PDB file of C-alpha atoms in Angstrom:
ATOM      1  CA  MET T 100      30.878 125.314 124.770  1.00 92.00           C
ATOM      2  CA  LEU T 101      34.956 125.591 124.476  1.00 93.00           C
ATOM      3  CA  ASP T 102      34.561 128.952 122.997  1.00 92.00           C
ATOM      4  CA  GLU T 103      32.010 130.082 126.275  1.00 94.00           C
ATOM      5  CA  LEU T 104      34.440 128.797 129.068  1.00 93.00           C
ATOM      6  CA  LYS T 105      37.425 130.766 127.603  1.00 94.00           C
ATOM      7  CA  ASP T 106      35.958 134.205 127.569  1.00 94.00           C
ATOM      8  CA  ASP T 107      33.997 133.578 130.589  1.00 96.00           C
ATOM      9  CA  ASP T 108      35.260 135.794 132.842  1.00 95.00           C
ATOM     10  CA  SER T 109      33.777 133.834 136.251  1.00 97.00           C
ATOM     11  CA  VAL T 110      35.188 130.894 135.029  1.00 96.00           C
ATOM     12  CA  LYS T 111      39.028 130.700 136.590  1.00 97.00           C
ATOM     13  CA  ALA T 112      40.247 127.162 135.452  1.00 97.00           C
ATOM     14  CA  VAL T 113      38.565 124.366 133.487  1.00 97.00           C
ATOM     15  CA  MET T 114      39.415 121.060 134.922  1.00 97.00           C
ATOM     16  CA  VAL T 115      38.336 117.936 131.893  1.00 97.00           C
ATOM     17  CA  MET T 116      37.486 114.860 133.703  1.00 97.00           C
ATOM     18  CA  ILE T 117      38.612 111.934 130.913  1.00 96.00           C
ATOM     19  CA  ASP T 118      37.629 108.433 130.813  1.00 97.00           C
ATOM     20  CA  SER T 119      37.684 107.293 127.227  1.00 95.00           C
ATOM     21  CA  PRO T 120      39.524 105.065 124.275  1.00 92.00           C
ATOM     22  CA  GLY T 121      39.479 107.360 122.181  1.00 88.00           C
ATOM     23  CA  GLY T 122      37.620 108.738 119.279  1.00 87.00           C
ATOM     24  CA  THR T 123      37.938 110.091 115.464  1.00 88.00           C
ATOM     25  CA  VAL T 124      41.579 111.722 114.774  1.00 85.00           C
ATOM     26  CA  VAL T 125      39.319 114.461 113.639  1.00 88.00           C
ATOM     27  CA  GLY T 126      37.402 115.102 116.820  1.00 90.00           C
ATOM     28  CA  GLY T 127      40.102 114.693 119.165  1.00 90.00           C
ATOM     29  CA  GLU T 128      42.413 117.620 117.346  1.00 91.00           C
ATOM     30  CA  GLU T 129      39.395 120.043 117.860  1.00 94.00           C
ATOM     31  CA  LEU T 130      39.253 118.911 121.733  1.00 94.00           C
ATOM     32  CA  PHE T 131      43.284 119.854 121.897  1.00 94.00           C
ATOM     33  CA  LEU T 132      43.087 122.727 120.511  1.00 95.00           C
ATOM     34  CA  GLY T 133      40.199 124.421 121.753  1.00 97.00           C
ATOM     35  CA  LEU T 134      41.833 123.327 125.378  1.00 97.00           C
ATOM     36  CA  LYS T 135      45.564 124.308 124.217  1.00 96.00           C
ATOM     37  CA  GLU T 136      42.840 127.805 123.638  1.00 97.00           C
ATOM     38  CA  ILE T 137      41.688 128.361 127.116  1.00 97.00           C
ATOM     39  CA  THR T 138      45.685 127.456 128.241  1.00 97.00           C
ATOM     40  CA  LYS T 139      46.634 130.917 126.925  1.00 96.00           C
ATOM     41  CA  THR T 140      44.390 132.555 129.384  1.00 95.00           C
ATOM     42  CA  LYS T 141      43.352 130.149 132.455  1.00 97.00           C
ATOM     43  CA  PRO T 142      45.018 126.898 133.576  1.00 97.00           C
ATOM     44  CA  VAL T 143      43.039 123.739 132.119  1.00 98.00           C
ATOM     45  CA  VAL T 144      43.753 120.472 133.642  1.00 98.00           C
ATOM     46  CA  THR T 145      42.871 116.889 132.951  1.00 98.00           C
ATOM     47  CA  VAL T 146      41.713 113.991 135.182  1.00 98.00           C
ATOM     48  CA  MET T 147      42.108 111.040 133.080  1.00 97.00           C
ATOM     49  CA  GLY T 148      39.660 107.685 134.279  1.00 96.00           C
ATOM     50  CA  SER T 149      40.194 104.206 133.723  1.00 96.00           C
ATOM     51  CA  THR T 150      41.276 104.475 129.982  1.00 94.00           C
ATOM     52  CA  ALA T 151      42.427 107.843 128.160  1.00 93.00           C
ATOM     53  CA  THR T 152      44.086 106.799 124.836  1.00 92.00           C
ATOM     54  CA  SER T 153      44.165 107.611 121.440  1.00 90.00           C
ATOM     55  CA  ALA T 154      42.581 110.776 120.443  1.00 90.00           C
ATOM     56  CA  ALA T 155      41.003 111.157 124.028  1.00 93.00           C
ATOM     57  CA  TYR T 156      45.130 111.066 125.082  1.00 92.00           C
ATOM     58  CA  MET T 157      45.403 113.642 122.466  1.00 91.00           C
ATOM     59  CA  ALA T 158      43.016 115.948 123.554  1.00 93.00           C
ATOM     60  CA  ALA T 159      44.614 115.775 127.090  1.00 95.00           C
ATOM     61  CA  ILE T 160      47.510 117.022 126.066  1.00 93.00           C
ATOM     62  CA  GLY T 161      46.578 120.424 125.249  1.00 94.00           C
ATOM     63  CA  THR T 162      45.958 121.281 128.651  1.00 97.00           C
ATOM     64  CA  GLU T 163      48.442 122.337 131.520  1.00 97.00           C
ATOM     65  CA  TYR T 164      48.394 119.510 133.715  1.00 97.00           C
ATOM     66  CA  ILE T 165      47.120 115.850 133.531  1.00 97.00           C
ATOM     67  CA  ILE T 166      46.249 114.003 136.271  1.00 97.00           C
ATOM     68  CA  ALA T 167      46.340 109.872 135.975  1.00 96.00           C
ATOM     69  CA  ARG T 168      45.636 107.685 138.744  1.00 91.00           C
ATOM     70  CA  GLU T 169      48.086 104.499 138.300  1.00 93.00           C
ATOM     71  CA  GLY T 170      45.566 102.295 136.694  1.00 94.00           C
ATOM     72  CA  SER T 171      44.969 105.148 134.325  1.00 94.00           C
ATOM     73  CA  VAL T 172      45.501 102.846 130.626  1.00 92.00           C
ATOM     74  CA  THR T 173      46.693 106.293 128.625  1.00 91.00           C
ATOM     75  CA  GLY T 174      48.699 106.564 125.818  1.00 85.00           C
ATOM     76  CA  THR T 175      48.432 106.346 122.210  1.00 75.00           C
ATOM     77  CA  THR T 176      47.521 103.079 120.562  1.00 60.00           C
ATOM     78  CA  GLY T 177      48.500 103.412 117.118  1.00 60.00           C
ATOM     79  CA  VAL T 178      47.038 101.805 114.183  1.00 52.00           C
ATOM     80  CA  LEU T 179      46.406  98.414 113.657  1.00 53.00           C
ATOM     81  CA  MET T 180      45.084  96.991 110.511  1.00 52.00           C
ATOM     82  CA  GLN T 181      44.517  92.799 110.492  1.00 60.00           C
ATOM     83  CA  THR T 182      43.752  91.272 107.086  1.00 66.00           C
ATOM     84  CA  ALA T 183      43.295  87.693 106.018  1.00 72.00           C
ATOM     85  CA  TYR T 184      45.438  86.696 103.863  1.00 72.00           C
ATOM     86  CA  PHE T 185      43.032  83.597 101.929  1.00 74.00           C
ATOM     87  CA  SER T 186      45.274  82.574  97.895  1.00 75.00           C
ATOM     88  CA  GLY T 187      46.819  79.804  98.931  1.00 72.00           C
ATOM     89  CA  LEU T 188      43.303  77.803 100.187  1.00 69.00           C
ATOM     90  CA  MET T 189      42.675  78.663  96.457  1.00 62.00           C
TER      91      MET T 189
END
């Protein structure tokens, strides 16, 4: 769909609405690269909803402009790995 938008001369600009806690790294990267490609020929704007973190944020930074409300939660969340260590209980 992004390729179609990029090549469609009747499309003068693209607005992307993001309201997501993220997703896979590969999916976010694919959106980032696709949106970045469109910016070469037309304006692309992201409007963030309540949440745009992790891979959703990665996709957003592929656009030229980002609009976020004061209450939008955005940014990268990083990776948190929790484990339990039970050897002392044995």
